[in-house]
Amino acid sequence: VTVTMGAAQTRSEHSYQDLSDKTGFSLEQITNLHKRFKQLSGDSETIRNLNSIPDLTDNPIKNQIINAFFDKRNQRNGEVGTYREIGFEEFLMVMSHFRPTSRKTSEEEKKAIRKEKLRFLFNMHDSDSDGTITLEEYRKVVEELLSKSGNIDLEVAKAIADAAMLEVASTNMPDMAPDYFYEGITFEHFEQILSGLEMESRMHIRFLDVDTNTMRCDRK
Amino acid sequence: RDSLFPSSAAHSPPAGYPSILLLNSSPPTNTSRLVLCPPRRKCSIPGPSDHETNHTALTNGTAHQKKAFPVLDLNYEHVHAPFEISLWVLLASLMKLGFHLIPRLNNIVPEKKVPPVMNADVFFLCLLPPIILDAGYFLPIRPFIENIGTILMFAVIGTLWNTFFIGGLLFAVCQINPGYTMDLGLLPCLLFATIISAVDPVAVLAVFEEIHINELLHILVFGESLLNDAVTVVLYHLFEEYAGAGTVTVLDGFLGIICFLVVALGGVLVGAIYGILAAFTSRFTSHMRVIEPLFVFVYSYMAYLSAEMFHLSGIMALIACGAVMKPYVEANISHKSHTTVKYFLKMWSSVSETLIFIFLGVATVDGTHHSWNWIFVTATVILCLIARVIGVIGLTYLMNKVRIVKLTTKDQFIIAYGGLRGAIAFSLGFLLNEEHFPQKKMFLTAIITVVFFTVFVQGMTIKPLVELLAVKKKQEAKRTINEEIHTQFLDHLLTGIEDICGHYGHHHWKDKLNRFNKKYLKRYLIAGTRCEEPQLLSFFHKMEMKHAIEQVEKGGGSNVPSALPSTVSMQNIQPKKPTVEPERMLPKLPKGKEDEIRNILRTNLQKTRLRLHSYNRHTLVADPFEEGISDIILRKRVIQKQKSLNTHINNYLTVPAAPPDTPVMSRARLASDPQARGAKYNADNVPTFQVDLASPQSPDSVTLLNELKKVEDQGLMMKAPSSKSMEGERDQQKLTRCLSDPGPSADEDEDEPFLK
C-alpha cells in the first residue's frame, strides 16, 4: 500500500476500506493500527524486524511471535516461506487472527474462526512448514516456553514434550501398532487435542477504537 | 452481626427455649465443681443451684449423710452443652446421608427434643466461616479475575438496585394499604430491602453444586454472592443507624459510599495480610508437618474475626485470605497436609450447611417468630423476582458492551434464576432490635418465605431448567499436558501481541503481576528451590506423580503409564536410531547370572519395603515412604529409555515386576515430601553411586549398594553406554529438585473449583 502525501486522504480511506473488508477490522481500528505500524517501522513503508520493542524482551517466545509476522502462511494466500519485510497489509492480516468473535457469529462461523486460530498456532510450532509438528519441533517449543524461567534442565523440557506427544498420539490413534512410527502431529490431531480450550473465545486481544498512541510517550 | 460477644440487649431468644450455646452457668461454681467432686457426692440433674448448695455443704465440711457408693451415676448438666451440639451435628450428618440414600424431598422435621433456636452469633461466628473459607480456598482464580468487572457490577450495582427498587415499592405498597399493614416508614422498608436483596453464597453453593453448570455462570453468580457482602454490611448499618433518627441526608449517603470503599477494601486488605502471614509461616513448617493444616484454618478464622471486629466485610476478608495464601501454601505443605486441609474444609462446610438449613427449618416451624401478613409477604416475593430479573437484564446489557465473551439470553436467565436468598438474610433479620423495629416479626416471616421460595422452588427447578434450556455444563475432562502447554503459550503470545500493538491490555498487566509475583513474593513465601519452578514444570511433575501413584495402587507394573489405555508407547514417537545393524550393543548374559541378578534385586527391593512399616508423628519429616514413589517414577523413566533400545537388551535388563503390594503398603507409600527429599540429597553422607539401568534403588539402602558392588565385581557388564547412566543419575537428582506435590487424589484436578 503505497500512499503519497498529496492524495493521502482519499487514497488511504479507500484502501482502508479494502483492508477492512479483508481483515474485518473497523476503520477506526485500522487507523490506530496504522499509526502503530508507522511507529514500529520508523515511518517507512515496511518493517524489517520487530526486535526493538522493549516489552518483548522478557517474553520467552519472542522469536516465535516475531517470526509469525514474517511467515507467509499466515497471510491466507496459500504461499509458503518468509518475508524479509512486511507492509501494513501483512501486519494487519496477522493481527486479524486475534480479533474477538462478536455476539452475532453463528456456530459454523465460530468453528471456522477456531480453525483459523488453531492454524495460526500450528504454523508457529511447525517451523519447517512441512505440515506436521515433529518431536524435535515440539521439544523446541517447550524449551522456548521455559527459557525465561531460570535454569531449566533440557531433560525435563524433553520429558514434557515427549509426554505431550505421547498424549496426542494416544488420543488420536489409540490402537497404534508397536512398530508404527508416529511422525508428527498433523493439523487434525492438533485441532482434536486442543478442542477443549475453545480457542475462539480465548485467543483474542482487545483492539481499541480510541487512539491511545497520543496519550503515551513515544517509543522511539 | 453487630457485636462479637453475645449481647443480651440486642436480641433476646424467646423465653423457655434454651439456646444451644448454654452460657448461663456462673463460672466459679463450675470450675470448682470440676476440680473437686468426690465420688461419694451424688450429683443430681436439676439446675445449677442444686450444685451450689451441694458444694457449700461440702466446703463447709458439715456432716452429711453417708449414701451408698454410686456405682453408676448420671451427670447430664456437666456435658449438657457439648452433648447437644454434638447430637445436632450427628443428626445433621445422618440426615445428609439419608437424603442421599432416599432421594426424597425436603420437609425438615427435626427431632423435637430440644428445638434449638438459631443464635445469630452462632451462625455468623461458627456456621458461616467454614463455608466461606471452603469457597475461598478453592476459588478458581483465573475465571474470577477474568470476570471481575462483571461480578463487581452485579454485586454492587445489582444489589443497590435491588435494595432501592424493593424498598421503594414496598413503601409505596404500605402507603396504599395503610389498613392492612403496619405503619412502615421508608427507612425500615429500605432496611428490610437490604436484608432481602443480597444473593446468598450458602444457598448458591448448595444449589449450584448439584447442577454442574459451566464455569462462567457459576463464577458469576457465586462471585456476586460473595462480593455483595460488603454492600450489605454498609447498607445494613447505615439504615439501622438512621432508622431511629428517621432521616438520611445526602452527607450520610456520601459517607455511606466512603464507608463502602473502606469496608470492601479494608476487608480484602485484612484478608490479604493474614494470607501472606499464613504463607510465610508455612515456609518454615517443614519440620512440623502435622500442624500445617492448623495454620491454614486459624489464620483464616482470625482474618474473619479481625474483619468483623472492625465492622469490615468478614466474608471478603476470608475469601481474600484463602485466595492469597493458597498458591504459596500449596507449594510449601506436604501432600498429606494438603489432603487434610481439603477434606476438613469440605467436612466442616458440609456440616455447617446442613445445620444452617435445619435451623432455618426449625425457625420456620417455630411459631413465636412469625406474624403473617399476606400483602407484605406476597409483595416481597413478587418484588424480589421482578427486581432480580430487571437488574440482571439491565446490567447484562451494559456489560455486554464491554465484555468480549458476551452473555446470552440463556445465561441471563440462569443468572437471574440463580439469585437465591438464604440464611444470611434470615440471621440479619434476626439481629434486628425489636424496639426499633416493631415489625420485626413480619419481616422475619417475609424473609423466611422468600428464602424458602428461592431455595426450594427455584433451587429445585433449576436443574430441569438447565437441562431443558441445554445450558452448557461444566467440562469434566481432565486437564491434559497439551492444554497446559498451550494455555501458557497463549498467555505469552497474547502478551506479545499486545506489546506489538502498543496498548497495555489485560494480558500485559497479568504478565507484569506474574513477574512481580515470581520475583518478590515467591522468593519469600515459598521454601526451598520450589520458588523458581515455572508452572508448566509443576504441572508436569504433578501429572507424573499422579501416574506413579496410580501405578502403585494398581500393584506396581512396569508399564509406561498413560492416561488412556492405548498401545502407544515411547517407542512409537521416538525417531528410530539408525540401527548399527543387528549386532548386539551389549553382550548377552548367561542365563544363570541373569536369574541371580533378578533374585538379588527382588529380595533387596522387598527388604527395602518391609523395613518401612511403622512411623509416628515425629518422624514424618524423614518420611521414607516417598522412596517408593520415586522408585516407581525412576523405574518408569528408566524403562522408557530401555524400550527405546534394542529389544534384545530389553530382555535381560528389565527389572522383574514388583510383587503386588497390599493396599496398606501402597497407601502408606503415598506421602511425598519435597523438602525432606531435597534435604536428604544435600546431605553429604549419602553414598553416591552409579545408577545402572537395571537397578533403580533408594539411596539409603546401603545393603543394596553392597550387593550391587559385589555383583559388579563379578565382571557383570551391565553398564550401558555411559551417557545413559549419567542421565539416570541426573534424572534422580532432578527428581529431587523438582519433585512437587501432587493433588490430593489421583483423579482430581489441581485447579478443580469448589464444585465438589
PDB file of N, CA and C in Angstrom, chain A residues 36 55-56 58-60 69 95 98 103 125 135 138 153 155-156 159-160 162-164 166-168 170 173-178 180-182 190 193 199 202 204-207 216, chain B residues 400 402 404 406-407 475 480-482 485-487 489-490 492-494 496-497 499-504 515 532 534 537 540 566-575 727 730 734:
ATOM      1  N   ARG A  36       0.336   2.790  14.734  1.00  0.00           N
ATOM      2  CA  ARG A  36       1.292   1.944  15.433  1.00  0.00           C
ATOM      3  C   ARG A  36       2.335   1.390  14.481  1.00  0.00           C
ATOM      4  N   ASP A  55       9.220  -4.144  25.392  1.00  0.00           N
ATOM      5  CA  ASP A  55       8.419  -5.031  26.243  1.00  0.00           C
ATOM      6  C   ASP A  55       8.583  -6.484  25.867  1.00  0.00           C
ATOM      7  N   LEU A  56       9.005  -6.703  24.628  1.00  0.00           N
ATOM      8  CA  LEU A  56       9.062  -8.095  24.181  1.00  0.00           C
ATOM      9  C   LEU A  56      10.262  -8.838  24.729  1.00  0.00           C
ATOM     10  N   ASP A  58      11.240  -9.630  27.579  1.00  0.00           N
ATOM     11  CA  ASP A  58      11.039 -10.613  28.632  1.00  0.00           C
ATOM     12  C   ASP A  58      10.161 -11.770  28.216  1.00  0.00           C
ATOM     13  N   ASN A  59       9.724 -11.714  27.005  1.00  0.00           N
ATOM     14  CA  ASN A  59       8.783 -12.736  26.570  1.00  0.00           C
ATOM     15  C   ASN A  59       9.550 -13.978  26.112  1.00  0.00           C
ATOM     16  N   PRO A  60       9.260 -15.132  26.692  1.00  0.00           N
ATOM     17  CA  PRO A  60      10.052 -16.308  26.308  1.00  0.00           C
ATOM     18  C   PRO A  60       9.882 -16.740  24.864  1.00  0.00           C
ATOM     19  N   PHE A  69       5.004 -13.030  12.254  1.00  0.00           N
ATOM     20  CA  PHE A  69       4.624 -11.899  11.431  1.00  0.00           C
ATOM     21  C   PHE A  69       5.200 -11.994  10.035  1.00  0.00           C
ATOM     22  N   MET A  95      -2.515  -9.556  12.508  1.00  0.00           N
ATOM     23  CA  MET A  95      -3.286  -9.077  13.649  1.00  0.00           C
ATOM     24  C   MET A  95      -4.726  -9.564  13.625  1.00  0.00           C
ATOM     25  N   PHE A  98      -6.316 -12.254  15.705  1.00  0.00           N
ATOM     26  CA  PHE A  98      -6.599 -12.085  17.125  1.00  0.00           C
ATOM     27  C   PHE A  98      -7.852 -11.285  17.389  1.00  0.00           C
ATOM     28  N   ARG A 103     -20.988 -11.141  19.088  1.00  0.00           N
ATOM     29  CA  ARG A 103     -22.116 -11.907  19.617  1.00  0.00           C
ATOM     30  C   ARG A 103     -22.899 -12.593  18.530  1.00  0.00           C
ATOM     31  N   HIS A 125       4.248 -23.447  15.572  1.00  0.00           N
ATOM     32  CA  HIS A 125       5.048 -24.584  16.040  1.00  0.00           C
ATOM     33  C   HIS A 125       5.789 -25.266  14.906  1.00  0.00           C
ATOM     34  N   LEU A 135       8.609 -34.328  16.781  1.00  0.00           N
ATOM     35  CA  LEU A 135       9.009 -34.333  18.182  1.00  0.00           C
ATOM     36  C   LEU A 135      10.053 -33.270  18.449  1.00  0.00           C
ATOM     37  N   TYR A 138       8.443 -29.899  18.653  1.00  0.00           N
ATOM     38  CA  TYR A 138       7.679 -29.736  19.880  1.00  0.00           C
ATOM     39  C   TYR A 138       8.616 -29.530  21.066  1.00  0.00           C
ATOM     40  N   ASP A 153      16.431 -27.580  33.168  1.00  0.00           N
ATOM     41  CA  ASP A 153      17.163 -28.673  32.568  1.00  0.00           C
ATOM     42  C   ASP A 153      16.528 -29.057  31.249  1.00  0.00           C
ATOM     43  N   GLU A 155      16.609 -31.820  29.932  1.00  0.00           N
ATOM     44  CA  GLU A 155      15.998 -33.139  30.043  1.00  0.00           C
ATOM     45  C   GLU A 155      14.537 -33.041  30.431  1.00  0.00           C
ATOM     46  N   VAL A 156      14.280 -32.126  31.351  1.00  0.00           N
ATOM     47  CA  VAL A 156      12.888 -32.015  31.793  1.00  0.00           C
ATOM     48  C   VAL A 156      12.022 -31.491  30.664  1.00  0.00           C
ATOM     49  N   ALA A 159      11.336 -34.233  28.487  1.00  0.00           N
ATOM     50  CA  ALA A 159      10.356 -35.169  29.038  1.00  0.00           C
ATOM     51  C   ALA A 159       8.947 -34.634  28.880  1.00  0.00           C
ATOM     52  N   ILE A 160       8.800 -33.345  29.102  1.00  0.00           N
ATOM     53  CA  ILE A 160       7.464 -32.754  28.959  1.00  0.00           C
ATOM     54  C   ILE A 160       6.994 -32.881  27.521  1.00  0.00           C
ATOM     55  N   ASP A 162       7.953 -34.973  25.312  1.00  0.00           N
ATOM     56  CA  ASP A 162       7.678 -36.377  24.996  1.00  0.00           C
ATOM     57  C   ASP A 162       6.315 -36.796  25.517  1.00  0.00           C
ATOM     58  N   ALA A 163       6.057 -36.404  26.766  1.00  0.00           N
ATOM     59  CA  ALA A 163       4.768 -36.786  27.354  1.00  0.00           C
ATOM     60  C   ALA A 163       3.620 -36.179  26.557  1.00  0.00           C
ATOM     61  N   ALA A 164       3.803 -34.938  26.136  1.00  0.00           N
ATOM     62  CA  ALA A 164       2.735 -34.279  25.379  1.00  0.00           C
ATOM     63  C   ALA A 164       2.502 -34.988  24.055  1.00  0.00           C
ATOM     64  N   LEU A 166       3.169 -38.028  23.360  1.00  0.00           N
ATOM     65  CA  LEU A 166       2.564 -39.317  23.669  1.00  0.00           C
ATOM     66  C   LEU A 166       1.066 -39.173  23.842  1.00  0.00           C
ATOM     67  N   GLU A 167       0.713 -38.075  24.500  1.00  0.00           N
ATOM     68  CA  GLU A 167      -0.700 -37.837  24.732  1.00  0.00           C
ATOM     69  C   GLU A 167      -1.446 -37.631  23.436  1.00  0.00           C
ATOM     70  N   VAL A 168      -0.853 -36.853  22.545  1.00  0.00           N
ATOM     71  CA  VAL A 168      -1.508 -36.616  21.264  1.00  0.00           C
ATOM     72  C   VAL A 168      -1.680 -37.931  20.524  1.00  0.00           C
ATOM     73  N   SER A 170      -1.723 -40.941  21.742  1.00  0.00           N
ATOM     74  CA  SER A 170      -2.676 -41.838  22.399  1.00  0.00           C
ATOM     75  C   SER A 170      -4.096 -41.422  22.134  1.00  0.00           C
ATOM     76  N   MET A 173      -4.694 -41.846  18.002  1.00  0.00           N
ATOM     77  CA  MET A 173      -4.521 -43.156  17.383  1.00  0.00           C
ATOM     78  C   MET A 173      -4.273 -44.180  18.477  1.00  0.00           C
ATOM     79  N   PRO A 174      -5.306 -44.501  19.220  1.00  0.00           N
ATOM     80  CA  PRO A 174      -5.063 -45.342  20.396  1.00  0.00           C
ATOM     81  C   PRO A 174      -4.625 -46.752  20.070  1.00  0.00           C
ATOM     82  N   ASP A 175      -4.873 -47.185  18.857  1.00  0.00           N
ATOM     83  CA  ASP A 175      -4.526 -48.586  18.580  1.00  0.00           C
ATOM     84  C   ASP A 175      -3.349 -48.700  17.649  1.00  0.00           C
ATOM     85  N   MET A 176      -2.401 -47.881  17.918  1.00  0.00           N
ATOM     86  CA  MET A 176      -1.232 -47.903  17.045  1.00  0.00           C
ATOM     87  C   MET A 176      -0.449 -49.189  17.231  1.00  0.00           C
ATOM     88  N   ALA A 177       0.039 -49.712  16.148  1.00  0.00           N
ATOM     89  CA  ALA A 177       0.879 -50.906  16.245  1.00  0.00           C
ATOM     90  C   ALA A 177       2.206 -50.544  16.870  1.00  0.00           C
ATOM     91  N   PRO A 178       2.821 -51.484  17.578  1.00  0.00           N
ATOM     92  CA  PRO A 178       4.032 -51.155  18.335  1.00  0.00           C
ATOM     93  C   PRO A 178       5.189 -50.680  17.488  1.00  0.00           C
ATOM     94  N   TYR A 180       4.874 -48.898  14.653  1.00  0.00           N
ATOM     95  CA  TYR A 180       4.493 -47.780  13.794  1.00  0.00           C
ATOM     96  C   TYR A 180       5.133 -46.520  14.341  1.00  0.00           C
ATOM     97  N   PHE A 181       5.714 -45.775  13.462  1.00  0.00           N
ATOM     98  CA  PHE A 181       6.376 -44.566  13.931  1.00  0.00           C
ATOM     99  C   PHE A 181       5.482 -43.366  13.705  1.00  0.00           C
ATOM    100  N   TYR A 182       5.130 -42.705  14.778  1.00  0.00           N
ATOM    101  CA  TYR A 182       4.238 -41.555  14.675  1.00  0.00           C
ATOM    102  C   TYR A 182       5.079 -40.349  14.341  1.00  0.00           C
ATOM    103  N   PHE A 190      -3.893 -31.895  15.988  1.00  0.00           N
ATOM    104  CA  PHE A 190      -3.687 -30.690  16.781  1.00  0.00           C
ATOM    105  C   PHE A 190      -5.037 -30.078  17.164  1.00  0.00           C
ATOM    106  N   ILE A 193      -6.702 -32.238  19.824  1.00  0.00           N
ATOM    107  CA  ILE A 193      -6.180 -32.237  21.181  1.00  0.00           C
ATOM    108  C   ILE A 193      -6.477 -30.920  21.885  1.00  0.00           C
ATOM    109  N   MET A 199     -10.686 -22.160  21.529  1.00  0.00           N
ATOM    110  CA  MET A 199      -9.760 -21.123  21.125  1.00  0.00           C
ATOM    111  C   MET A 199     -10.456 -19.854  20.676  1.00  0.00           C
ATOM    112  N   ARG A 202     -10.717 -17.605  23.491  1.00  0.00           N
ATOM    113  CA  ARG A 202      -9.547 -17.315  24.302  1.00  0.00           C
ATOM    114  C   ARG A 202      -8.511 -16.492  23.578  1.00  0.00           C
ATOM    115  N   HIS A 204      -7.689 -13.893  21.737  1.00  0.00           N
ATOM    116  CA  HIS A 204      -8.035 -12.596  21.171  1.00  0.00           C
ATOM    117  C   HIS A 204      -7.484 -11.527  22.079  1.00  0.00           C
ATOM    118  N   ILE A 205      -7.283 -10.360  21.511  1.00  0.00           N
ATOM    119  CA  ILE A 205      -6.980  -9.207  22.341  1.00  0.00           C
ATOM    120  C   ILE A 205      -7.940  -8.107  21.954  1.00  0.00           C
ATOM    121  N   ARG A 206      -7.953  -7.120  22.792  1.00  0.00           N
ATOM    122  CA  ARG A 206      -8.917  -6.047  22.569  1.00  0.00           C
ATOM    123  C   ARG A 206      -8.287  -5.003  21.676  1.00  0.00           C
ATOM    124  N   PHE A 207      -8.864  -4.830  20.526  1.00  0.00           N
ATOM    125  CA  PHE A 207      -8.366  -3.782  19.650  1.00  0.00           C
ATOM    126  C   PHE A 207      -9.168  -2.528  19.902  1.00  0.00           C
ATOM    127  N   ARG A 216       0.457   8.336  25.270  1.00  0.00           N
ATOM    128  CA  ARG A 216       1.674   7.838  25.901  1.00  0.00           C
ATOM    129  C   ARG A 216       2.870   8.469  25.255  1.00  0.00           C
TER     130      ARG A 216
ATOM    131  N   ASN B 400     -22.436  -6.221  28.336  1.00  0.00           N
ATOM    132  CA  ASN B 400     -22.127  -6.832  27.040  1.00  0.00           C
ATOM    133  C   ASN B 400     -21.468  -5.859  26.086  1.00  0.00           C
ATOM    134  N   VAL B 402     -19.057  -4.106  26.925  1.00  0.00           N
ATOM    135  CA  VAL B 402     -17.646  -4.078  27.247  1.00  0.00           C
ATOM    136  C   VAL B 402     -17.034  -5.470  27.256  1.00  0.00           C
ATOM    137  N   ILE B 404     -16.011  -9.276  26.156  1.00  0.00           N
ATOM    138  CA  ILE B 404     -15.658  -9.927  24.909  1.00  0.00           C
ATOM    139  C   ILE B 404     -16.497 -11.177  24.729  1.00  0.00           C
ATOM    140  N   LYS B 406     -19.714 -12.506  25.259  1.00  0.00           N
ATOM    141  CA  LYS B 406     -20.980 -11.919  25.652  1.00  0.00           C
ATOM    142  C   LYS B 406     -21.852 -12.918  26.394  1.00  0.00           C
ATOM    143  N   LEU B 407     -22.758 -12.375  27.177  1.00  0.00           N
ATOM    144  CA  LEU B 407     -23.700 -13.228  27.896  1.00  0.00           C
ATOM    145  C   LEU B 407     -24.980 -13.341  27.085  1.00  0.00           C
ATOM    146  N   GLN B 475     -17.228 -28.679  32.197  1.00  0.00           N
ATOM    147  CA  GLN B 475     -16.424 -29.675  31.494  1.00  0.00           C
ATOM    148  C   GLN B 475     -15.732 -30.558  32.492  1.00  0.00           C
ATOM    149  N   THR B 480      -5.154 -31.774  30.207  1.00  0.00           N
ATOM    150  CA  THR B 480      -4.064 -32.537  29.626  1.00  0.00           C
ATOM    151  C   THR B 480      -2.831 -31.663  29.550  1.00  0.00           C
ATOM    152  N   ILE B 481      -1.719 -32.321  29.326  1.00  0.00           N
ATOM    153  CA  ILE B 481      -0.499 -31.542  29.323  1.00  0.00           C
ATOM    154  C   ILE B 481      -0.425 -30.665  28.083  1.00  0.00           C
ATOM    155  N   ASN B 482      -1.050 -31.112  27.008  1.00  0.00           N
ATOM    156  CA  ASN B 482      -1.058 -30.261  25.823  1.00  0.00           C
ATOM    157  C   ASN B 482      -1.828 -28.981  26.081  1.00  0.00           C
ATOM    158  N   ILE B 485       0.321 -26.732  28.206  1.00  0.00           N
ATOM    159  CA  ILE B 485       1.376 -26.087  27.422  1.00  0.00           C
ATOM    160  C   ILE B 485       0.798 -24.941  26.616  1.00  0.00           C
ATOM    161  N   HIS B 486      -0.338 -25.216  26.002  1.00  0.00           N
ATOM    162  CA  HIS B 486      -0.861 -24.192  25.117  1.00  0.00           C
ATOM    163  C   HIS B 486      -1.516 -23.043  25.853  1.00  0.00           C
ATOM    164  N   THR B 487      -2.008 -23.315  27.052  1.00  0.00           N
ATOM    165  CA  THR B 487      -2.521 -22.193  27.828  1.00  0.00           C
ATOM    166  C   THR B 487      -1.397 -21.217  28.141  1.00  0.00           C
ATOM    167  N   PHE B 489       1.389 -21.002  26.502  1.00  0.00           N
ATOM    168  CA  PHE B 489       1.849 -20.452  25.246  1.00  0.00           C
ATOM    169  C   PHE B 489       0.966 -19.285  24.819  1.00  0.00           C
ATOM    170  N   LEU B 490      -0.331 -19.497  24.945  1.00  0.00           N
ATOM    171  CA  LEU B 490      -1.277 -18.444  24.583  1.00  0.00           C
ATOM    172  C   LEU B 490      -1.077 -17.194  25.411  1.00  0.00           C
ATOM    173  N   HIS B 492       1.617 -16.074  26.791  1.00  0.00           N
ATOM    174  CA  HIS B 492       2.774 -15.314  26.321  1.00  0.00           C
ATOM    175  C   HIS B 492       2.522 -14.708  24.952  1.00  0.00           C
ATOM    176  N   LEU B 493       1.846 -15.482  24.109  1.00  0.00           N
ATOM    177  CA  LEU B 493       1.577 -14.989  22.761  1.00  0.00           C
ATOM    178  C   LEU B 493       0.734 -13.729  22.804  1.00  0.00           C
ATOM    179  N   LEU B 494      -0.332 -13.795  23.598  1.00  0.00           N
ATOM    180  CA  LEU B 494      -1.235 -12.650  23.631  1.00  0.00           C
ATOM    181  C   LEU B 494      -0.560 -11.443  24.266  1.00  0.00           C
ATOM    182  N   GLY B 496       2.575 -10.832  24.021  1.00  0.00           N
ATOM    183  CA  GLY B 496       3.457 -10.329  22.978  1.00  0.00           C
ATOM    184  C   GLY B 496       2.716  -9.510  21.931  1.00  0.00           C
ATOM    185  N   ILE B 497       1.569 -10.014  21.531  1.00  0.00           N
ATOM    186  CA  ILE B 497       0.805  -9.295  20.506  1.00  0.00           C
ATOM    187  C   ILE B 497       0.340  -7.948  21.051  1.00  0.00           C
ATOM    188  N   ASP B 499       1.883  -6.232  23.207  1.00  0.00           N
ATOM    189  CA  ASP B 499       3.039  -5.348  23.213  1.00  0.00           C
ATOM    190  C   ASP B 499       3.319  -4.799  21.825  1.00  0.00           C
ATOM    191  N   ILE B 500       3.169  -5.659  20.837  1.00  0.00           N
ATOM    192  CA  ILE B 500       3.417  -5.182  19.483  1.00  0.00           C
ATOM    193  C   ILE B 500       2.370  -4.146  19.097  1.00  0.00           C
ATOM    194  N   CYS B 501       1.143  -4.392  19.540  1.00  0.00           N
ATOM    195  CA  CYS B 501       0.063  -3.459  19.232  1.00  0.00           C
ATOM    196  C   CYS B 501       0.270  -2.141  19.938  1.00  0.00           C
ATOM    197  N   GLY B 502       0.920  -2.211  21.037  1.00  0.00           N
ATOM    198  CA  GLY B 502       1.267  -0.984  21.711  1.00  0.00           C
ATOM    199  C   GLY B 502       0.347  -0.561  22.829  1.00  0.00           C
ATOM    200  N   HIS B 503      -0.714  -1.287  23.096  1.00  0.00           N
ATOM    201  CA  HIS B 503      -1.508  -0.807  24.222  1.00  0.00           C
ATOM    202  C   HIS B 503      -1.459  -1.799  25.369  1.00  0.00           C
ATOM    203  N   TYR B 504      -1.500  -1.288  26.554  1.00  0.00           N
ATOM    204  CA  TYR B 504      -1.357  -2.118  27.736  1.00  0.00           C
ATOM    205  C   TYR B 504      -2.692  -2.703  28.110  1.00  0.00           C
ATOM    206  N   ARG B 515       5.174 -11.542  36.914  1.00  0.00           N
ATOM    207  CA  ARG B 515       6.604 -11.359  37.103  1.00  0.00           C
ATOM    208  C   ARG B 515       6.915 -10.796  38.471  1.00  0.00           C
ATOM    209  N   GLU B 532      11.410 -21.264  42.231  1.00  0.00           N
ATOM    210  CA  GLU B 532      11.764 -20.881  40.876  1.00  0.00           C
ATOM    211  C   GLU B 532      11.099 -21.738  39.834  1.00  0.00           C
ATOM    212  N   PRO B 534       8.714 -23.016  37.250  1.00  0.00           N
ATOM    213  CA  PRO B 534       7.610 -22.477  36.463  1.00  0.00           C
ATOM    214  C   PRO B 534       6.395 -23.392  36.525  1.00  0.00           C
ATOM    215  N   LEU B 537       6.229 -26.743  34.703  1.00  0.00           N
ATOM    216  CA  LEU B 537       7.003 -27.802  35.319  1.00  0.00           C
ATOM    217  C   LEU B 537       6.256 -28.443  36.468  1.00  0.00           C
ATOM    218  N   PHE B 540       3.613 -30.618  35.211  1.00  0.00           N
ATOM    219  CA  PHE B 540       4.119 -31.861  34.659  1.00  0.00           C
ATOM    220  C   PHE B 540       4.487 -32.835  35.758  1.00  0.00           C
ATOM    221  N   SER B 566      -3.991 -47.250  25.744  1.00  0.00           N
ATOM    222  CA  SER B 566      -3.692 -47.353  24.318  1.00  0.00           C
ATOM    223  C   SER B 566      -2.386 -48.092  24.177  1.00  0.00           C
ATOM    224  N   THR B 567      -2.142 -48.506  22.987  1.00  0.00           N
ATOM    225  CA  THR B 567      -0.922 -49.273  22.800  1.00  0.00           C
ATOM    226  C   THR B 567       0.249 -48.392  22.439  1.00  0.00           C
ATOM    227  N   VAL B 568       0.005 -47.094  22.496  1.00  0.00           N
ATOM    228  CA  VAL B 568       1.092 -46.200  22.097  1.00  0.00           C
ATOM    229  C   VAL B 568       2.110 -46.127  23.212  1.00  0.00           C
ATOM    230  N   SER B 569       3.328 -46.191  22.875  1.00  0.00           N
ATOM    231  CA  SER B 569       4.356 -46.042  23.898  1.00  0.00           C
ATOM    232  C   SER B 569       5.455 -45.174  23.327  1.00  0.00           C
ATOM    233  N   MET B 570       6.459 -44.976  24.135  1.00  0.00           N
ATOM    234  CA  MET B 570       7.534 -44.085  23.718  1.00  0.00           C
ATOM    235  C   MET B 570       8.155 -44.533  22.412  1.00  0.00           C
ATOM    236  N   GLN B 571       8.122 -45.813  22.234  1.00  0.00           N
ATOM    237  CA  GLN B 571       8.717 -46.378  21.039  1.00  0.00           C
ATOM    238  C   GLN B 571       8.133 -45.761  19.789  1.00  0.00           C
ATOM    239  N   ASN B 572       6.852 -45.456  19.867  1.00  0.00           N
ATOM    240  CA  ASN B 572       6.202 -45.004  18.649  1.00  0.00           C
ATOM    241  C   ASN B 572       6.586 -43.605  18.255  1.00  0.00           C
ATOM    242  N   ILE B 573       7.026 -42.819  19.239  1.00  0.00           N
ATOM    243  CA  ILE B 573       7.282 -41.444  18.848  1.00  0.00           C
ATOM    244  C   ILE B 573       8.761 -41.112  18.795  1.00  0.00           C
ATOM    245  N   GLN B 574       9.562 -41.959  19.410  1.00  0.00           N
ATOM    246  CA  GLN B 574      10.983 -41.691  19.319  1.00  0.00           C
ATOM    247  C   GLN B 574      11.442 -41.987  17.910  1.00  0.00           C
ATOM    248  N   PRO B 575      12.131 -41.046  17.319  1.00  0.00           N
ATOM    249  CA  PRO B 575      12.657 -41.348  15.990  1.00  0.00           C
ATOM    250  C   PRO B 575      13.633 -42.506  16.102  1.00  0.00           C
ATOM    251  N   GLU B 727      22.558 -40.014  32.588  1.00  0.00           N
ATOM    252  CA  GLU B 727      21.206 -39.463  32.512  1.00  0.00           C
ATOM    253  C   GLU B 727      20.357 -39.946  33.671  1.00  0.00           C
ATOM    254  N   ARG B 730      21.300 -38.142  36.763  1.00  0.00           N
ATOM    255  CA  ARG B 730      20.821 -36.762  36.713  1.00  0.00           C
ATOM    256  C   ARG B 730      19.320 -36.703  36.878  1.00  0.00           C
ATOM    257  N   LYS B 734      17.451 -34.614  39.530  1.00  0.00           N
ATOM    258  CA  LYS B 734      16.446 -33.654  39.080  1.00  0.00           C
ATOM    259  C   LYS B 734      15.133 -33.911  39.773  1.00  0.00           C
TER     260      LYS B 734
END
